[in-house]
């Protein structure tokens, strides 16, 4: 392990606040440590000479420990940590509660704790933590009721109660762990630190976690992305925080909630997200024990027709597909299987199948080069011995080194077979969908581990000009900008149509005369967010109507809001909507992940259609390109129904340039380019809206 290696492998642990007092946390931790820990335990408590027969010291400074576990009451906990730091102890677990989770006094106490940790450069877990465990040394510095079994999953949880519940269940299932940590309030060490440490730990095969929030989203993405090149991470993320739901004035702000940020962020991080505890462990167990499939094609071998159909459905719902066997395999199947069976996938070897037939069929299927993985699916019959089938399944899985999922259906009679399978790392499920989900997780992780990352492109832009435009809101109450900030896009190399903003009808006509063909005219006012909603956009205005159109737009705006601040009217070149697609490119800031980019189908109906996709910025070219492929309407961009494909490379570049803009300027709180019209000849941003925080300029 990296820097945190000592935290999970101490030689000598000081328990500050150790006691035998019935029902106390200090007692529970002492009991757990005394029971199983291979190293030394030193109780620290000036009131006692010994605790559970172990000699105590009055002061942590006398403990000579390399890990301090703090269980004293909150008002003296920070001092105890400071004393530990002074004594040269680098690793501290603060179990004591009564910090940030309890209001303003607790919050300032937590602040002080963070400062002490910084001063002494401490690896500090908590506060408000259940503690930590590490099975190789029998270390159980928690106040939970059970120790963990040894294994190679490492587990972090933001909820201590969740750890005790999971351990109780896991011990029952025979599921073991390498390290377990209760993150508590994450005053110092957070999920990214543990992901980083476990990524370097040879004894950790899979990282799992239960998180309610992620402290530093971007840092987490960058760390996890490296780690998941070889160590899988599976997380349950609970709680939809509403912290991000400030009053949004952009489309992106309205659509992009914290869950979109998590989905995008965890995806970019390479994390496999589980929706439930069952999914978490189903995925973690196969990732821990099974090889990765070379391809995504599944063979299903079954003696039961109905469940065979269920598994086909489950495959259809997953990223996997049903394998097509080679002619060779089909011939061999025809020879070995009864005529009333089915040699195509799912392979139905019929209800009277004995062990030999089952074995032959699985052997042939796994031997087929088209097959990446297999499901052995069976209902109990009088001619089939489950334990023999389990032994054959294990042997053939090893022979071909392809992942196999087992679905031996039944109750009591399945148990010995299921145990034999489980010992060999093949979990058995009653439900075919769960078996398929396990294979799905393996396939997903293969793709994650093969990902390659390109750095975000840095375009040559005019940053100073952008800053000037953004500064125009300084000293104003209203910090929103509309099409009057069109030059901001221009400064970052995003194409905009010709045009200008004028404050008199005659000037409008002058601009229109310089533009070839009809023009578009729009009201320009920070008080009017969605211009077309009030009839504030006129498309296809010939020169002779420009004068009247100007007056009409201003009248409409006045009727809508008599005291509206009207800057003027924008006269703009027409873009070719007939051959184009209106898209939206936007950004909203998420409290945890920072700038969240949105791409989708645009125009005035974005919220209705909600065909959108998200990434945490900054994005690379390939990430930006993926966004253009992910929306449901992607075929429109590629040229559906005989239309020419639009300039997707131009869209991709616009996403990247916006990514650079919002990364350069944290002052941009939200921004929409809607629409970005994409045509076969290029892209044009015809409308922009943003909100600026001048204090961050
Ligand atoms: P708002 O979003 O405030 O209503 P927009 O500037 O986005 O105002 O204009 C609304 C719609 O008008 C666009 O979605 C597009 O369909 C059309 N439109 C706007 N500008 C142009 C233009 N230059 N060329 C062609 N159509 C345009
Ligand atoms: Mg618009």
Coordinates of N, CA, C and O and ligand atoms in Angstrom, one line a residue, residues 251 483 522 529-532 537 582 584 602-604 606 672-676 686-689, ligand 2:
X251 N -31.6 25.8 -19.1 CA -32.2 24.5 -19.4 C -31.3 23.4 -18.7 O -31.7 22.5 -18.0
X483 N -27.8 36.9 -25.2 CA -27.1 37.0 -26.5 C -26.1 38.1 -26.6 O -25.2 38.2 -27.4
X522 N -34.2 39.2 -32.5 CA -34.5 38.7 -31.2 C -34.5 39.8 -30.2 O -33.5 40.7 -30.3
X529 N -35.8 35.4 -20.1 CA -35.0 34.3 -20.2 C -35.2 33.5 -21.5 O -34.3 33.0 -22.1
X530 N -36.5 33.2 -21.8 CA -36.8 32.4 -22.9 C -37.5 33.3 -23.9 O -38.7 33.5 -23.8
X531 N -36.8 33.8 -24.9 CA -37.3 34.8 -25.7 C -38.5 34.4 -26.5 O -39.5 35.2 -26.7
X532 N -38.5 33.2 -27.1 CA -39.6 32.8 -27.9 C -40.9 32.6 -27.2 O -42.0 32.8 -27.7
X537 N -38.8 36.3 -30.7 CA -37.9 35.8 -31.8 C -38.7 35.8 -33.1 O -39.7 35.2 -33.2
X582 N -31.2 20.9 -34.3 CA -30.9 21.8 -33.1 C -30.5 21.0 -31.9 O -31.2 20.1 -31.5
X584 N -28.3 21.0 -28.0 CA -28.0 21.9 -26.8 C -26.7 21.4 -26.2 O -26.4 20.3 -26.1
X602 N -31.7 19.8 -28.8 CA -31.9 21.2 -28.4 C -33.2 21.8 -29.0 O -34.1 21.1 -29.4
X603 N -33.2 23.1 -28.9 CA -34.4 23.8 -29.4 C -35.3 24.2 -28.2 O -34.8 24.2 -27.1
X604 N -36.5 24.6 -28.5 CA -37.3 25.2 -27.4 C -38.0 24.1 -26.6 O -38.6 24.4 -25.6
X606 N -36.4 21.4 -25.2 CA -35.4 20.5 -24.5 C -36.0 19.8 -23.2 O -35.8 18.6 -23.0
X672 N -26.0 27.8 -21.2 CA -26.6 27.0 -22.2 C -26.2 27.6 -23.6 O -26.3 28.8 -23.8
X673 N -25.9 26.8 -24.5 CA -25.9 27.2 -25.9 C -27.1 26.4 -26.5 O -27.0 25.2 -26.6
X674 N -28.1 27.1 -26.7 CA -29.3 26.4 -27.2 C -30.1 27.3 -28.1 O -30.7 28.3 -27.7
X675 N -30.2 27.0 -29.4 CA -29.6 25.8 -30.0 C -28.2 26.0 -30.5 O -27.8 27.1 -30.8
X676 N -27.4 24.9 -30.5 CA -26.3 24.8 -31.4 C -26.8 24.1 -32.6 O -27.1 22.9 -32.5
X686 N -26.5 29.7 -32.1 CA -27.4 30.9 -32.4 C -27.9 31.5 -31.1 O -28.5 32.6 -31.2
X687 N -27.8 30.9 -29.9 CA -28.3 31.5 -28.7 C -27.4 31.1 -27.5 O -26.9 30.0 -27.5
X688 N -27.3 32.0 -26.6 CA -26.5 31.7 -25.4 C -27.1 32.3 -24.2 O -27.8 33.4 -24.3
X689 N -27.0 31.7 -23.1 CA -27.5 32.2 -21.8 C -26.6 31.7 -20.7 O -26.2 30.5 -20.7
Ligands
LIG2 MG1 -32.6 29.3 -27.1

